[in-house]
Amino acid sequence: MPHIIVSKKQLSDDVFTAEVQAPLIAAARKPGQFVIISLNNEYAERIPLTIADADPDKGTIRLIWQRVGKTTAEMADLKEGDEIVNIAGPLGRPTHIEKFGSVVCVGGGIGNAPLLPIARALKQAGNNVATILGARNKQLLILEDEFARISGELIITTDDGSHGRKALVTEPLKELCRRESKPAQAFVIGPAIMMKFCCDVTKQFDVPTQVSLNTIMVDGTGMCGGCRIEYDNKPKFVCVDGPEFDGHKVNFDLMMKRLNAYKELEQNAHEQYKKHRCKIGLDQ
Ligand code: FAD
Ligand code: FES
Ligand code: MG
């Protein structure tokens, strides 16, 4: 079944969203789950992306991605009507949703995309949702309006103060945890370093914290070992045991080291793609 891009939009300088035909996945997916896509042929790189939303009636899923390297740049160059050759999913365990009472959702950068379906499901389950969204600057902040619609309290922070408070997300998180009615549960999704520091805060205040981990993935079925982490001093595979974990038990330092393992190869591949792209049309 072809996975045609039904609509595509640019959300900020480097963030894009598309609705893609995938009826079986749209019908089965639950908040917290992801897909692994390969863009053009069986040798193309496989990358995981969260299912940000789905419309089972239209048979489409919504993906939101940040252009960070070769494959996400290639995907940003696709147009409406183009096809994504392979989409495998839904993968991973769905988020455990229940009525906790008051919850805080913390998103950093592109982490806002996977956080949105979770925050929405928490709201639908009757929780009082406070949200903290952080970005380096105003241009990089995505999905503010969508979060505003479902959050009882929405706090925006930017590193440069161009929007909301000039602070890191840990600052308002600490303030919320200090309140008499502190959150019963925290959900944190963003860069590994941000999740690590948010977990340091919530641990001090005994607030249970779910994180969604963005390790390198290849097969997404528990066989390649690419997504291995250390959790509670034991090995776990993010693709089948996660992607969500109790953040207080994750060894983030090891995870960050493993995330950087292929940096040089990734940068070379991106440079090659940019050169190739610049030449398109020159020989016509
Ligand atoms: P590269 O230059 O190849 O890599 C840039 C960085 O991305 C690397 O340093 C590494 O940290 C990471 N990365 C590279 N290859 C992989 C890979 N095969 N698997 C995972 N990470 C990789 N990003 C989004 O923009 N939107 C999402 O909704 C989203 N959801 C994700 C859900 C899960 C479960 C995981 C594990 C990751 C998710 N990511 C998401 C991250 C996304 O997969 C990477 O940004 C993407 O693979 C980068 O590919 P690239 O070739 O463009 O960049
Ligand atoms: Fe291969 Fe998880 S991606 S084991
Ligand atoms: Mg890549």
mmCIF file of C-alpha atoms and ligand atoms in Angstrom:
data_model
loop_
_atom_site.group_PDB
_atom_site.id
_atom_site.type_symbol
_atom_site.label_atom_id
_atom_site.label_comp_id
_atom_site.label_asym_id
_atom_site.label_seq_id
_atom_site.Cartn_x
_atom_site.Cartn_y
_atom_site.Cartn_z
ATOM 1 C CA MET A 1 0.000 0.000 0.000
ATOM 2 C CA PRO A 2 1.579 3.334 -1.018
ATOM 3 C CA HIS A 3 2.097 5.916 1.716
ATOM 4 C CA ILE A 4 1.200 9.117 -0.114
ATOM 5 C CA ILE A 5 1.792 12.512 1.517
ATOM 6 C CA VAL A 6 -1.700 14.025 1.585
ATOM 7 C CA SER A 7 -0.685 17.392 3.016
ATOM 8 C CA LYS A 8 2.546 19.023 4.167
ATOM 9 C CA LYS A 9 3.289 22.228 6.056
ATOM 10 C CA GLN A 10 6.342 23.998 7.447
ATOM 11 C CA LEU A 11 5.873 24.855 11.140
ATOM 12 C CA SER A 12 9.134 26.757 11.681
ATOM 13 C CA ASP A 13 12.548 27.152 10.002
ATOM 14 C CA ASP A 14 13.418 23.491 10.437
ATOM 15 C CA VAL A 15 10.207 21.818 11.583
ATOM 16 C CA PHE A 16 7.715 20.229 9.192
ATOM 17 C CA THR A 17 4.486 18.297 9.489
ATOM 18 C CA ALA A 18 2.764 15.964 7.048
ATOM 19 C CA GLU A 19 -0.360 13.860 6.910
ATOM 20 C CA VAL A 20 0.514 10.533 5.325
ATOM 21 C CA GLN A 21 -1.716 7.685 4.131
ATOM 22 C CA ALA A 22 -1.325 4.686 6.471
ATOM 23 C CA PRO A 23 -4.847 3.388 7.248
ATOM 24 C CA LEU A 24 -3.887 0.289 9.257
ATOM 25 C CA ILE A 25 -1.544 2.277 11.490
ATOM 26 C CA ALA A 26 -4.097 5.101 11.850
ATOM 27 C CA ALA A 27 -6.692 2.590 13.094
ATOM 28 C CA ALA A 28 -4.408 0.808 15.555
ATOM 29 C CA ARG A 29 -2.101 3.478 17.003
ATOM 30 C CA LYS A 30 -2.246 4.739 20.588
ATOM 31 C CA PRO A 31 -0.607 7.801 22.190
ATOM 32 C CA GLY A 32 3.118 7.274 22.776
ATOM 33 C CA GLN A 33 3.669 4.959 19.804
ATOM 34 C CA PHE A 34 5.934 5.580 16.819
ATOM 35 C CA VAL A 35 6.692 4.384 13.296
ATOM 36 C CA ILE A 36 9.942 3.586 11.517
ATOM 37 C CA ILE A 37 10.070 5.008 8.026
ATOM 38 C CA SER A 38 12.395 4.566 5.073
ATOM 39 C CA LEU A 39 11.968 7.148 2.396
ATOM 40 C CA ASN A 40 12.797 5.757 -1.002
ATOM 41 C CA ASN A 41 14.201 2.243 -1.283
ATOM 42 C CA GLU A 42 15.062 -0.828 0.726
ATOM 43 C CA TYR A 43 18.619 0.507 1.349
ATOM 44 C CA ALA A 44 17.452 3.886 2.630
ATOM 45 C CA GLU A 45 18.154 4.762 6.258
ATOM 46 C CA ARG A 46 15.386 3.800 8.663
ATOM 47 C CA ILE A 47 14.389 6.497 11.169
ATOM 48 C CA PRO A 48 11.840 6.475 14.006
ATOM 49 C CA LEU A 49 9.198 9.218 14.215
ATOM 50 C CA THR A 50 6.383 9.551 16.728
ATOM 51 C CA ILE A 51 2.805 9.324 15.496
ATOM 52 C CA ALA A 52 1.793 12.847 16.494
ATOM 53 C CA ASP A 53 -1.859 12.271 15.596
ATOM 54 C CA ALA A 54 -4.057 10.046 13.431
ATOM 55 C CA ASP A 55 -7.362 10.197 11.608
ATOM 56 C CA PRO A 56 -8.739 6.649 11.285
ATOM 57 C CA ASP A 57 -11.630 7.879 9.065
ATOM 58 C CA LYS A 58 -9.248 9.450 6.543
ATOM 59 C CA GLY A 59 -6.715 6.639 7.035
ATOM 60 C CA THR A 60 -3.874 9.090 7.728
ATOM 61 C CA ILE A 61 -1.238 9.616 10.372
ATOM 62 C CA ARG A 62 0.422 12.909 11.222
ATOM 63 C CA LEU A 63 4.196 13.131 11.508
ATOM 64 C CA ILE A 64 6.131 16.145 12.786
ATOM 65 C CA TRP A 65 9.866 16.226 12.221
ATOM 66 C CA GLN A 66 12.843 18.490 12.670
ATOM 67 C CA ARG A 67 15.426 18.761 9.884
ATOM 68 C CA VAL A 68 18.604 17.737 11.709
ATOM 69 C CA GLY A 69 20.486 15.531 9.224
ATOM 70 C CA LYS A 70 20.336 13.711 5.902
ATOM 71 C CA THR A 71 17.105 11.729 6.159
ATOM 72 C CA THR A 72 15.022 14.430 7.847
ATOM 73 C CA ALA A 73 16.347 16.944 5.236
ATOM 74 C CA GLU A 74 15.386 14.556 2.430
ATOM 75 C CA MET A 75 11.950 14.208 3.994
ATOM 76 C CA ALA A 76 11.605 18.004 4.212
ATOM 77 C CA ASP A 77 12.196 18.135 0.446
ATOM 78 C CA LEU A 78 9.249 15.804 -0.292
ATOM 79 C CA LYS A 79 6.070 17.399 -1.647
ATOM 80 C CA GLU A 80 2.352 16.663 -1.354
ATOM 81 C CA GLY A 81 1.604 13.672 -3.596
ATOM 82 C CA ASP A 82 5.075 12.127 -3.065
ATOM 83 C CA GLU A 83 5.349 8.701 -1.496
ATOM 84 C CA ILE A 84 7.181 7.333 1.540
ATOM 85 C CA VAL A 85 8.113 3.797 0.531
ATOM 86 C CA ASN A 86 8.026 2.092 3.923
ATOM 87 C CA ILE A 87 6.253 2.883 7.171
ATOM 88 C CA ALA A 88 6.394 0.204 9.880
ATOM 89 C CA GLY A 89 4.208 0.513 12.955
ATOM 90 C CA PRO A 90 2.640 1.258 15.289
ATOM 91 C CA LEU A 91 5.737 0.388 17.354
ATOM 92 C CA GLY A 92 6.530 0.664 21.044
ATOM 93 C CA ARG A 93 4.307 0.425 24.076
ATOM 94 C CA PRO A 94 1.509 2.993 24.371
ATOM 95 C CA THR A 95 1.636 5.538 27.184
ATOM 96 C CA HIS A 96 -0.066 4.456 30.385
ATOM 97 C CA ILE A 97 -2.935 6.939 30.716
ATOM 98 C CA GLU A 98 -5.146 7.206 33.796
ATOM 99 C CA LYS A 99 -6.680 9.878 35.974
ATOM 100 C CA PHE A 100 -3.738 10.910 38.148
ATOM 101 C CA GLY A 101 -5.305 14.243 39.192
ATOM 102 C CA SER A 102 -2.841 17.019 38.414
ATOM 103 C CA VAL A 103 -0.096 16.270 35.914
ATOM 104 C CA VAL A 104 2.685 18.335 34.405
ATOM 105 C CA CYS A 105 3.823 17.829 30.807
ATOM 106 C CA VAL A 106 7.237 19.227 29.906
ATOM 107 C CA GLY A 107 8.330 19.505 26.261
ATOM 108 C CA GLY A 108 11.636 20.657 24.836
ATOM 109 C CA GLY A 109 12.219 21.475 21.149
ATOM 110 C CA ILE A 110 10.845 18.805 18.823
ATOM 111 C CA GLY A 111 9.839 16.847 21.973
ATOM 112 C CA ASN A 112 6.612 18.901 21.879
ATOM 113 C CA ALA A 113 5.477 16.722 18.934
ATOM 114 C CA PRO A 114 5.499 13.365 20.770
ATOM 115 C CA LEU A 115 4.205 15.108 23.931
ATOM 116 C CA LEU A 116 1.039 16.487 22.300
ATOM 117 C CA PRO A 117 -0.937 13.205 21.866
ATOM 118 C CA ILE A 118 -0.004 12.218 25.429
ATOM 119 C CA ALA A 119 -1.105 15.551 26.898
ATOM 120 C CA ARG A 120 -4.341 15.336 24.917
ATOM 121 C CA ALA A 121 -5.050 11.793 26.181
ATOM 122 C CA LEU A 122 -4.279 12.860 29.772
ATOM 123 C CA LYS A 123 -6.758 15.727 29.435
ATOM 124 C CA GLN A 124 -9.407 13.374 27.971
ATOM 125 C CA ALA A 125 -8.889 11.042 30.961
ATOM 126 C CA GLY A 126 -9.920 13.919 33.268
ATOM 127 C CA ASN A 127 -6.516 15.167 34.418
ATOM 128 C CA ASN A 128 -5.738 18.775 35.175
ATOM 129 C CA VAL A 129 -2.842 19.344 32.753
ATOM 130 C CA ALA A 130 -0.146 21.978 33.335
ATOM 131 C CA THR A 131 2.312 22.284 30.454
ATOM 132 C CA ILE A 132 5.804 23.744 30.262
ATOM 133 C CA LEU A 133 7.244 24.187 26.755
ATOM 134 C CA GLY A 134 10.840 25.216 26.224
ATOM 135 C CA ALA A 135 12.769 26.233 23.119
ATOM 136 C CA ARG A 136 16.002 28.020 22.282
ATOM 137 C CA ASN A 137 14.024 30.940 20.797
ATOM 138 C CA LYS A 138 10.527 31.952 19.635
ATOM 139 C CA GLN A 139 11.058 30.687 16.057
ATOM 140 C CA LEU A 140 11.841 27.188 17.308
ATOM 141 C CA LEU A 141 8.767 26.867 19.517
ATOM 142 C CA ILE A 142 6.127 24.593 17.978
ATOM 143 C CA LEU A 143 2.525 23.619 18.787
ATOM 144 C CA GLU A 144 1.919 26.387 21.354
ATOM 145 C CA ASP A 145 -1.724 26.890 20.233
ATOM 146 C CA GLU A 146 -2.491 23.157 20.372
ATOM 147 C CA PHE A 147 -1.113 22.914 23.922
ATOM 148 C CA ALA A 148 -2.948 26.101 24.962
ATOM 149 C CA ARG A 149 -6.251 24.407 24.069
ATOM 150 C CA ILE A 150 -5.699 21.452 26.405
ATOM 151 C CA SER A 151 -3.669 22.953 29.257
ATOM 152 C CA GLY A 152 -5.128 24.494 32.415
ATOM 153 C CA GLU A 153 -1.804 26.301 32.784
ATOM 154 C CA LEU A 154 0.752 26.838 29.998
ATOM 155 C CA ILE A 155 4.242 28.155 30.733
ATOM 156 C CA ILE A 156 6.602 29.019 27.886
ATOM 157 C CA THR A 157 10.337 29.391 28.368
ATOM 158 C CA THR A 158 13.008 30.391 25.848
ATOM 159 C CA ASP A 159 16.780 30.443 26.292
ATOM 160 C CA ASP A 160 17.040 33.981 24.866
ATOM 161 C CA GLY A 161 13.814 35.416 26.353
ATOM 162 C CA SER A 162 12.302 36.059 22.882
ATOM 163 C CA HIS A 163 9.015 34.502 24.060
ATOM 164 C CA GLY A 164 7.660 33.653 27.519
ATOM 165 C CA ARG A 165 10.120 33.500 30.388
ATOM 166 C CA LYS A 166 13.859 33.640 29.850
ATOM 167 C CA ALA A 167 14.638 30.402 31.637
ATOM 168 C CA LEU A 168 15.195 26.707 31.250
ATOM 169 C CA VAL A 169 12.159 24.458 31.722
ATOM 170 C CA THR A 170 13.603 23.179 34.999
ATOM 171 C CA GLU A 171 12.912 26.532 36.683
ATOM 172 C CA PRO A 172 9.062 26.549 36.390
ATOM 173 C CA LEU A 173 9.096 22.771 36.903
ATOM 174 C CA LYS A 174 10.733 23.307 40.283
ATOM 175 C CA GLU A 175 8.130 25.969 41.152
ATOM 176 C CA LEU A 176 5.239 23.636 40.288
ATOM 177 C CA CYS A 177 6.783 20.818 42.344
ATOM 178 C CA ARG A 178 7.130 23.187 45.330
ATOM 179 C CA ARG A 179 3.398 23.970 45.344
ATOM 180 C CA GLU A 180 1.242 22.404 48.016
ATOM 181 C CA SER A 181 -0.757 20.679 45.256
ATOM 182 C CA LYS A 182 2.326 19.399 43.436
ATOM 183 C CA PRO A 183 1.787 17.284 40.281
ATOM 184 C CA ALA A 184 0.951 13.630 40.871
ATOM 185 C CA GLN A 185 2.898 12.678 37.743
ATOM 186 C CA ALA A 186 5.279 14.341 35.267
ATOM 187 C CA PHE A 187 5.728 13.536 31.561
ATOM 188 C CA VAL A 188 8.924 14.881 30.036
ATOM 189 C CA ILE A 189 9.997 14.663 26.389
ATOM 190 C CA GLY A 190 12.891 16.521 24.807
ATOM 191 C CA PRO A 191 16.653 16.353 24.331
ATOM 192 C CA ALA A 192 18.324 13.770 26.588
ATOM 193 C CA ILE A 193 20.137 16.453 28.597
ATOM 194 C CA MET A 194 16.848 18.253 29.311
ATOM 195 C CA MET A 195 15.134 15.027 30.415
ATOM 196 C CA LYS A 196 18.089 14.246 32.693
ATOM 197 C CA PHE A 197 17.893 17.633 34.477
ATOM 198 C CA CYS A 198 14.072 17.548 34.714
ATOM 199 C CA CYS A 199 14.341 14.110 36.332
ATOM 200 C CA ASP A 200 16.884 15.488 38.830
ATOM 201 C CA VAL A 201 14.254 18.099 39.826
ATOM 202 C CA THR A 202 11.262 15.740 40.069
ATOM 203 C CA LYS A 203 13.316 13.203 42.029
ATOM 204 C CA GLN A 204 14.012 15.827 44.716
ATOM 205 C CA PHE A 205 10.245 16.315 45.098
ATOM 206 C CA ASP A 206 9.219 12.654 44.754
ATOM 207 C CA VAL A 207 7.155 13.302 41.627
ATOM 208 C CA PRO A 208 7.041 10.126 39.478
ATOM 209 C CA THR A 209 8.280 10.979 35.978
ATOM 210 C CA GLN A 210 7.790 9.324 32.603
ATOM 211 C CA VAL A 211 10.287 10.138 29.854
ATOM 212 C CA SER A 212 10.168 9.108 26.191
ATOM 213 C CA LEU A 213 13.629 8.154 24.974
ATOM 214 C CA ASN A 214 15.025 9.070 21.557
ATOM 215 C CA THR A 215 17.838 6.540 21.158
ATOM 216 C CA ILE A 216 19.210 5.465 17.785
ATOM 217 C CA MET A 217 17.004 2.771 16.243
ATOM 218 C CA VAL A 218 17.418 0.512 13.249
ATOM 219 C CA ASP A 219 14.969 -2.413 13.150
ATOM 220 C CA GLY A 220 12.539 -1.345 15.877
ATOM 221 C CA THR A 221 11.828 -4.957 16.824
ATOM 222 C CA GLY A 222 14.362 -5.670 19.582
ATOM 223 C CA MET A 223 16.896 -7.491 17.381
ATOM 224 C CA CYS A 224 19.700 -5.050 16.430
ATOM 225 C CA GLY A 225 20.547 -3.682 19.891
ATOM 226 C CA GLY A 226 20.936 -0.126 18.554
ATOM 227 C CA CYS A 227 18.481 1.321 21.074
ATOM 228 C CA ARG A 228 19.924 -0.379 24.174
ATOM 229 C CA ILE A 229 19.930 1.661 27.389
ATOM 230 C CA GLU A 230 20.809 0.994 31.007
ATOM 231 C CA TYR A 231 17.669 1.106 33.129
ATOM 232 C CA ASP A 232 17.717 0.332 36.835
ATOM 233 C CA ASN A 233 21.217 -1.108 36.196
ATOM 234 C CA LYS A 234 19.836 -3.572 33.654
ATOM 235 C CA PRO A 235 19.807 -3.492 29.825
ATOM 236 C CA LYS A 236 16.541 -2.548 28.107
ATOM 237 C CA PHE A 237 15.610 -1.950 24.481
ATOM 238 C CA VAL A 238 13.786 1.309 23.882
ATOM 239 C CA CYS A 239 11.932 0.058 20.771
ATOM 240 C CA VAL A 240 10.171 -2.845 22.492
ATOM 241 C CA ASP A 241 10.430 -2.069 26.230
ATOM 242 C CA GLY A 242 9.708 1.654 25.692
ATOM 243 C CA PRO A 243 9.937 4.292 24.383
ATOM 244 C CA GLU A 244 8.639 5.449 27.780
ATOM 245 C CA PHE A 245 10.419 4.708 31.024
ATOM 246 C CA ASP A 246 10.530 5.834 34.628
ATOM 247 C CA GLY A 247 13.015 8.682 34.162
ATOM 248 C CA HIS A 248 14.439 8.255 37.652
ATOM 249 C CA LYS A 249 15.922 4.887 36.665
ATOM 250 C CA VAL A 250 17.474 5.815 33.283
ATOM 251 C CA ASN A 251 21.251 6.140 32.906
ATOM 252 C CA PHE A 252 21.143 9.325 30.780
ATOM 253 C CA ASP A 253 24.930 9.776 30.671
ATOM 254 C CA LEU A 254 25.394 6.420 28.931
ATOM 255 C CA MET A 255 22.454 7.121 26.630
ATOM 256 C CA MET A 256 23.956 10.474 25.535
ATOM 257 C CA LYS A 257 27.310 8.821 24.841
ATOM 258 C CA ARG A 258 25.641 6.203 22.614
ATOM 259 C CA LEU A 259 23.608 8.873 20.774
ATOM 260 C CA ASN A 260 26.846 10.502 19.619
ATOM 261 C CA ALA A 261 28.442 7.272 18.356
ATOM 262 C CA TYR A 262 27.885 7.991 14.625
ATOM 263 C CA LYS A 263 28.153 11.810 14.642
ATOM 264 C CA GLU A 264 30.949 12.005 12.034
ATOM 265 C CA LEU A 265 29.245 9.600 9.601
ATOM 266 C CA GLU A 266 25.919 11.440 10.054
ATOM 267 C CA GLN A 267 27.525 14.822 9.368
ATOM 268 C CA ASN A 268 29.269 13.491 6.227
ATOM 269 C CA ALA A 269 26.008 12.013 4.908
ATOM 270 C CA HIS A 270 24.213 15.342 5.482
ATOM 271 C CA GLU A 271 26.996 17.333 3.726
ATOM 272 C CA GLN A 272 26.876 14.940 0.735
ATOM 273 C CA TYR A 273 23.086 15.296 0.517
ATOM 274 C CA LYS A 274 23.300 19.119 0.627
ATOM 275 C CA LYS A 275 25.938 19.100 -2.194
ATOM 276 C CA HIS A 276 23.823 16.709 -4.275
ATOM 277 C CA ARG A 277 20.755 18.890 -3.731
ATOM 278 C CA CYS A 278 22.585 22.074 -4.822
ATOM 279 C CA LYS A 279 23.473 20.424 -8.153
ATOM 280 C CA ILE A 280 19.870 19.435 -8.990
ATOM 281 C CA GLY A 281 18.790 21.370 -12.092
ATOM 282 C CA LEU A 282 22.277 22.655 -13.042
ATOM 283 C CA ASP A 283 22.689 20.269 -15.974
ATOM 284 C CA GLN A 284 19.313 20.990 -17.562
HETATM 285 P P1 FAD B 1 21.421 12.366 11.386
HETATM 286 O O1 FAD B 1 22.388 13.449 11.061
HETATM 287 O O2 FAD B 1 21.645 11.013 10.800
HETATM 288 O O3 FAD B 1 21.332 12.214 12.949
HETATM 289 C C1 FAD B 1 21.152 13.318 13.821
HETATM 290 C C2 FAD B 1 20.922 12.780 15.235
HETATM 291 O O4 FAD B 1 19.673 12.073 15.247
HETATM 292 C C3 FAD B 1 21.969 11.731 15.663
HETATM 293 O O5 FAD B 1 23.111 12.304 16.241
HETATM 294 C C4 FAD B 1 21.180 10.868 16.590
HETATM 295 O O6 FAD B 1 21.105 11.504 17.845
HETATM 296 C C5 FAD B 1 19.789 10.849 15.967
HETATM 297 N N1 FAD B 1 19.605 9.723 15.027
HETATM 298 C C6 FAD B 1 20.302 9.461 13.885
HETATM 299 N N2 FAD B 1 19.883 8.305 13.300
HETATM 300 C C7 FAD B 1 18.891 7.835 14.102
HETATM 301 C C8 FAD B 1 18.063 6.684 14.047
HETATM 302 N N3 FAD B 1 18.165 5.761 13.087
HETATM 303 N N4 FAD B 1 17.185 6.490 15.068
HETATM 304 C C9 FAD B 1 17.047 7.414 16.056
HETATM 305 N N5 FAD B 1 17.799 8.519 16.150
HETATM 306 C C10 FAD B 1 18.711 8.735 15.196
HETATM 307 N N6 FAD B 1 12.428 13.285 15.596
HETATM 308 C C11 FAD B 1 11.508 14.172 15.127
HETATM 309 O O7 FAD B 1 11.889 15.175 14.510
HETATM 310 N N7 FAD B 1 10.162 13.983 15.337
HETATM 311 C C12 FAD B 1 9.677 12.901 16.010
HETATM 312 O O8 FAD B 1 8.458 12.759 16.163
HETATM 313 C C13 FAD B 1 10.620 11.960 16.517
HETATM 314 N N8 FAD B 1 10.206 10.874 17.181
HETATM 315 C C14 FAD B 1 11.113 9.949 17.609
HETATM 316 C C15 FAD B 1 10.633 8.826 18.275
HETATM 317 C C16 FAD B 1 11.513 7.870 18.739
HETATM 318 C C17 FAD B 1 10.986 6.644 19.433
HETATM 319 C C18 FAD B 1 12.917 8.053 18.546
HETATM 320 C C19 FAD B 1 13.855 7.010 19.047
HETATM 321 C C20 FAD B 1 13.397 9.163 17.876
HETATM 322 C C21 FAD B 1 12.504 10.135 17.388
HETATM 323 N N9 FAD B 1 12.936 11.259 16.698
HETATM 324 C C22 FAD B 1 12.011 12.182 16.267
HETATM 325 C C23 FAD B 1 14.364 11.486 16.366
HETATM 326 C C24 FAD B 1 14.618 11.152 14.874
HETATM 327 O O9 FAD B 1 14.495 9.756 14.684
HETATM 328 C C25 FAD B 1 16.046 11.612 14.456
HETATM 329 O O10 FAD B 1 16.080 13.019 14.513
HETATM 330 C C26 FAD B 1 16.367 11.176 13.040
HETATM 331 O O11 FAD B 1 16.622 9.785 13.022
HETATM 332 C C27 FAD B 1 17.589 11.926 12.499
HETATM 333 O O12 FAD B 1 17.923 11.397 11.231
HETATM 334 P P2 FAD B 1 18.799 12.225 10.184
HETATM 335 O O13 FAD B 1 19.351 11.286 9.167
HETATM 336 O O14 FAD B 1 18.024 13.370 9.632
HETATM 337 O O15 FAD B 1 19.948 12.892 11.049
HETATM 338 FE FE1 FES B 2 16.990 -2.518 17.134
HETATM 339 FE FE2 FES B 2 15.639 -1.564 19.220
HETATM 340 S S1 FES B 2 15.957 -0.645 17.308
HETATM 341 S S2 FES B 2 16.756 -3.400 19.105
HETATM 342 MG MG MG B 3 20.817 9.810 9.400
#
